[in-house]
Tab-separated table of C-alpha atoms in Angstrom:
chain	number	residue	atom	x	y	z
Y	1	UNK	CA	-234.657	-3.336	110.844
Y	2	UNK	CA	-232.287	-4.678	108.239
Y	3	UNK	CA	-228.587	-4.043	108.525
Y	4	UNK	CA	-226.232	-2.977	105.774
Y	5	UNK	CA	-227.008	-5.086	102.721
Y	6	UNK	CA	-224.359	-5.924	100.178
Y	7	UNK	CA	-224.724	-7.841	96.956
Y	8	UNK	CA	-223.574	-9.920	95.401
Y	9	UNK	CA	-221.973	-11.799	98.278
Y	10	UNK	CA	-219.688	-13.613	95.866
Y	11	UNK	CA	-218.660	-12.508	92.398
Y	12	UNK	CA	-216.348	-14.230	89.932
Y	13	UNK	CA	-214.956	-12.277	87.005
Y	14	UNK	CA	-212.350	-12.965	84.346
Y	15	UNK	CA	-209.514	-10.536	83.801
Y	16	UNK	CA	-210.659	-7.507	81.842
Y	17	UNK	CA	-214.317	-7.728	82.861
Y	18	UNK	CA	-216.187	-5.247	85.013
Y	19	UNK	CA	-217.307	-5.797	88.602
Y	20	UNK	CA	-220.181	-3.895	90.204
Y	21	UNK	CA	-220.725	-4.159	93.927
Y	22	UNK	CA	-223.828	-2.740	95.542
Y	23	UNK	CA	-224.467	-1.527	99.057
Y	24	UNK	CA	-227.715	-0.483	100.688
Y	25	UNK	CA	-226.996	1.301	103.968
Y	26	UNK	CA	-229.024	0.830	107.108
Y	27	UNK	CA	-232.339	2.656	107.126
Y	28	UNK	CA	-231.818	6.271	108.033
Y	29	UNK	CA	-228.085	6.205	107.276
Y	30	UNK	CA	-226.823	8.685	104.720
Y	31	UNK	CA	-223.073	8.102	105.077
Y	32	UNK	CA	-221.424	5.199	103.248
Y	33	UNK	CA	-217.847	3.946	103.412
Y	34	UNK	CA	-216.125	1.302	101.289
Y	35	UNK	CA	-213.202	-0.746	102.611
Y	36	UNK	CA	-211.150	-3.466	100.949
Y	37	UNK	CA	-209.760	-6.481	102.779
Y	38	UNK	CA	-207.059	-8.492	101.081
Y	39	UNK	CA	-206.425	-12.059	102.281
Y	40	UNK	CA	-204.677	-12.095	105.652
Y	41	UNK	CA	-204.635	-8.285	105.758
Y	42	UNK	CA	-206.542	-5.571	107.507
Y	43	UNK	CA	-209.219	-3.260	106.230
Y	44	UNK	CA	-208.057	-0.537	103.880
Y	45	UNK	CA	-210.193	2.574	103.447
Y	46	UNK	CA	-211.235	3.285	99.891
Y	47	UNK	CA	-213.917	5.964	99.745
Y	48	UNK	CA	-216.468	7.874	101.830
Y	49	UNK	CA	-219.684	9.099	100.275
Y	50	UNK	CA	-222.817	10.936	101.266
Y	51	UNK	CA	-225.876	11.096	99.071
Y	52	UNK	CA	-224.760	12.297	95.632
Y	53	UNK	CA	-221.368	13.398	96.928
Y	54	UNK	CA	-217.921	11.861	97.218
Y	55	UNK	CA	-216.449	13.237	100.428
Y	56	UNK	CA	-213.092	11.431	100.550
Y	57	UNK	CA	-211.706	9.118	97.879
Y	58	UNK	CA	-208.108	9.185	99.056
Y	59	UNK	CA	-207.976	5.382	99.274
Y	60	UNK	CA	-209.293	4.680	95.800
Y	61	UNK	CA	-206.849	3.569	93.112
Y	62	UNK	CA	-206.602	6.329	90.517
Y	63	UNK	CA	-207.598	4.128	87.626
Y	64	UNK	CA	-210.358	1.587	87.033
Y	65	UNK	CA	-212.155	2.186	90.343
Y	66	UNK	CA	-215.139	4.464	90.857
Y	67	UNK	CA	-217.922	4.834	93.421
Y	68	UNK	CA	-221.248	6.554	93.571
Y	69	UNK	CA	-224.123	6.987	95.992
Y	70	UNK	CA	-227.083	8.358	94.044
Y	71	UNK	CA	-230.058	10.156	95.498
Y	72	UNK	CA	-232.126	7.027	94.989
Y	73	UNK	CA	-230.814	3.480	95.205
Y	74	UNK	CA	-227.757	1.785	96.607
Y	75	UNK	CA	-224.156	2.867	96.605
Y	76	UNK	CA	-222.146	1.204	93.869
Y	77	UNK	CA	-218.445	0.407	93.734
Y	78	UNK	CA	-217.383	-0.214	90.157
Y	79	UNK	CA	-214.153	-1.861	89.087
Y	80	UNK	CA	-213.391	-1.777	85.392
Y	81	UNK	CA	-211.016	-4.163	83.591
Y	82	UNK	CA	-210.424	-6.250	86.683
Y	83	UNK	CA	-207.038	-7.833	87.340
Y	84	UNK	CA	-206.110	-10.685	89.653
Y	85	UNK	CA	-204.845	-8.246	92.278
Y	86	UNK	CA	-208.406	-6.933	92.659
Y	87	UNK	CA	-209.438	-10.242	94.257
Y	88	UNK	CA	-210.491	-9.299	97.772
Y	89	UNK	CA	-213.425	-8.833	100.090
Y	90	UNK	CA	-215.064	-5.446	99.701
Y	91	UNK	CA	-216.942	-4.170	102.718
Y	92	UNK	CA	-219.457	-1.400	102.870
Y	93	UNK	CA	-220.240	0.406	106.107
Y	94	UNK	CA	-222.755	3.083	106.979
Y	95	UNK	CA	-223.487	5.581	109.725
Y	96	UNK	CA	-226.197	8.107	110.521
Y	97	UNK	CA	-223.768	10.957	110.700
Y	98	UNK	CA	-220.018	11.037	110.365
Y	99	UNK	CA	-218.794	8.191	112.520
Y	100	UNK	CA	-216.755	10.516	114.732
Y	101	UNK	CA	-220.070	11.869	115.968
Y	102	UNK	CA	-221.846	8.569	116.541
Y	103	UNK	CA	-218.751	6.506	117.223
Y	104	UNK	CA	-219.718	3.512	115.149
Y	105	UNK	CA	-219.614	2.177	111.638
Y	106	UNK	CA	-222.076	-0.585	110.757
Y	107	UNK	CA	-220.574	-3.040	108.295
Y	108	UNK	CA	-222.229	-5.306	105.783
Y	109	UNK	CA	-221.146	-8.904	105.312
Y	110	UNK	CA	-218.988	-8.038	102.338
Y	111	UNK	CA	-218.745	-8.902	98.672
Y	112	UNK	CA	-216.014	-11.358	97.813
Y	113	UNK	CA	-214.558	-10.775	94.378
Y	114	UNK	CA	-212.507	-13.460	92.687
Y	115	UNK	CA	-210.736	-12.629	89.454
Y	116	UNK	CA	-209.736	-15.608	87.339
N	1	UNK	CA	-198.092	8.634	110.712
N	2	UNK	CA	-201.449	7.287	109.571
N	3	UNK	CA	-200.666	3.701	110.556
N	4	UNK	CA	-201.874	1.653	113.450
N	5	UNK	CA	-199.545	-1.253	114.221
N	6	UNK	CA	-201.157	-4.337	115.730
N	7	UNK	CA	-199.654	-7.439	117.312
N	8	UNK	CA	-199.622	-10.369	117.468
N	9	UNK	CA	-200.830	-11.515	114.069
N	10	UNK	CA	-202.311	-14.639	115.617
N	11	UNK	CA	-202.932	-15.795	119.156
N	12	UNK	CA	-203.972	-19.067	120.758
N	13	UNK	CA	-205.332	-18.985	124.306
N	14	UNK	CA	-206.748	-21.697	126.514
N	15	UNK	CA	-210.361	-21.415	127.566
N	16	UNK	CA	-210.593	-19.318	130.710
N	17	UNK	CA	-207.322	-17.524	130.029
N	18	UNK	CA	-206.656	-13.855	129.286
N	19	UNK	CA	-206.247	-12.771	125.672
N	20	UNK	CA	-204.180	-9.636	125.101
N	21	UNK	CA	-203.843	-7.777	121.799
N	22	UNK	CA	-201.664	-4.706	121.464
N	23	UNK	CA	-201.708	-1.690	119.179
N	24	UNK	CA	-199.473	1.332	118.723
N	25	UNK	CA	-199.819	4.564	116.807
N	26	UNK	CA	-197.729	7.602	115.909
N	27	UNK	CA	-200.222	10.323	115.106
N	28	UNK	CA	-201.020	12.229	118.311
N	29	UNK	CA	-204.051	13.752	116.598
N	30	UNK	CA	-205.887	10.433	116.837
N	31	UNK	CA	-208.651	10.824	119.399
N	32	UNK	CA	-210.904	7.819	118.963
N	33	UNK	CA	-209.801	4.203	119.306
N	34	UNK	CA	-212.346	1.477	118.551
N	35	UNK	CA	-211.929	-2.276	118.462
N	36	UNK	CA	-213.839	-4.336	115.915
N	37	UNK	CA	-214.560	-8.057	116.008
N	38	UNK	CA	-214.965	-10.089	112.832
N	39	UNK	CA	-216.209	-13.665	112.559
N	40	UNK	CA	-215.411	-15.719	109.430
N	41	UNK	CA	-217.592	-14.748	106.501
N	42	UNK	CA	-219.044	-11.763	108.335
N	43	UNK	CA	-218.406	-8.053	108.438
N	44	UNK	CA	-216.599	-6.395	111.352
N	45	UNK	CA	-218.706	-5.212	114.260
N	46	UNK	CA	-217.841	-2.635	116.900
N	47	UNK	CA	-216.825	-4.319	120.128
N	48	UNK	CA	-215.655	-1.504	122.400
N	49	UNK	CA	-214.103	1.937	121.967
N	50	UNK	CA	-212.172	4.495	124.011
N	51	UNK	CA	-211.209	8.140	123.790
N	52	UNK	CA	-207.838	9.343	125.136
N	53	UNK	CA	-209.257	11.215	128.124
N	54	UNK	CA	-209.533	7.911	130.041
N	55	UNK	CA	-206.925	5.222	130.671
N	56	UNK	CA	-209.263	2.238	130.813
N	57	UNK	CA	-212.708	1.179	129.692
N	58	UNK	CA	-214.383	-2.058	130.646
N	59	UNK	CA	-217.450	-3.711	129.151
N	60	UNK	CA	-218.126	-7.144	130.547
N	61	UNK	CA	-215.111	-9.369	129.895
N	62	UNK	CA	-213.570	-6.866	127.476
N	63	UNK	CA	-211.247	-4.081	128.634
N	64	UNK	CA	-209.326	-1.452	126.709
N	65	UNK	CA	-206.199	-0.117	128.376
N	66	UNK	CA	-204.895	3.155	126.956
N	67	UNK	CA	-201.438	4.659	127.485
N	68	UNK	CA	-201.413	8.114	125.941
N	69	UNK	CA	-197.745	8.889	126.674
N	70	UNK	CA	-196.588	5.635	125.088
N	71	UNK	CA	-199.108	5.935	122.255
N	72	UNK	CA	-200.266	2.399	122.850
N	73	UNK	CA	-203.550	0.718	123.602
N	74	UNK	CA	-204.546	-2.859	124.164
N	75	UNK	CA	-207.560	-5.139	124.343
N	76	UNK	CA	-207.847	-7.618	127.182
N	77	UNK	CA	-210.382	-10.433	127.054
N	78	UNK	CA	-210.848	-11.998	130.464
N	79	UNK	CA	-212.059	-15.587	130.923
N	80	UNK	CA	-211.697	-16.176	127.172
N	81	UNK	CA	-214.317	-18.463	125.650
N	82	UNK	CA	-214.399	-20.481	122.404
N	83	UNK	CA	-217.082	-18.095	121.143
N	84	UNK	CA	-214.508	-15.302	121.312
N	85	UNK	CA	-212.549	-16.953	118.494
N	86	UNK	CA	-212.510	-14.316	115.773
N	87	UNK	CA	-210.304	-11.712	114.153
N	88	UNK	CA	-209.893	-8.517	116.140
N	89	UNK	CA	-208.974	-5.165	114.623
N	90	UNK	CA	-207.822	-2.122	116.504
N	91	UNK	CA	-208.415	1.193	114.814
N	92	UNK	CA	-207.984	4.922	115.209
N	93	UNK	CA	-209.362	8.130	113.804
N	94	UNK	CA	-209.140	11.886	114.135
N	95	UNK	CA	-212.101	13.995	115.165
N	96	UNK	CA	-213.824	15.258	112.068
N	97	UNK	CA	-211.909	12.889	109.829
N	98	UNK	CA	-213.617	10.926	107.127
N	99	UNK	CA	-212.121	7.516	107.782
N	100	UNK	CA	-211.099	5.010	110.433
N	101	UNK	CA	-207.589	3.578	110.090
N	102	UNK	CA	-207.496	-0.126	110.921
N	103	UNK	CA	-204.683	-2.291	112.208
N	104	UNK	CA	-203.749	-5.463	110.362
N	105	UNK	CA	-205.824	-7.710	112.628
N	106	UNK	CA	-205.220	-10.501	115.147
N	107	UNK	CA	-206.667	-13.940	114.579
N	108	UNK	CA	-207.626	-15.235	118.030
N	109	UNK	CA	-208.324	-18.905	118.683
N	110	UNK	CA	-209.589	-20.073	122.058
N	111	UNK	CA	-208.880	-23.737	122.747
N	112	UNK	CA	-211.500	-25.622	124.789
């Protein structure tokens, strides 16, 4: 019964390149959330998706960032033309229903992006 | 209004002591208050949670105290152990909302 799987665990990109982070939710979970954690800071909400739908993207920067959760396959967080300020740990979490029903988000171990 | 303010930023406690982490909020619509624990290199994991209809919830050595009128809640770790050394995040959300709002975190170190 695997947990939330994120890959890659570590990613190094040069400024201007693209970063793609993948998240496979726990089996049976159809709700996915992406959070960003900057060094020495808390978790900042980015986006909430259900299969094929973006429910809330109020935390996503307006430019360069996008997310999807297709009918088949993992959720993907895509960052185009990365800049040094994008260096952070990106966490994916999943739940069976909206977390306010179940009370819990299950987090992956994160993808740590370093932009040179 | 959407913030959760957490203190202290870091905390050092002797083994066997009581660790106390405090959080405050402004939005009275918040109705779910979880605490998450994060070990280095790992993702956060739910530790304990409370809803505002109770003033205290205890699970083993971990207790949440909730003061609705003051809009504050705190985590108490009794008989703190070195294995409790981690970063702790308080959080809050509104029923039906699509996200949990996290505090800035407290790095707890338990000295043997």
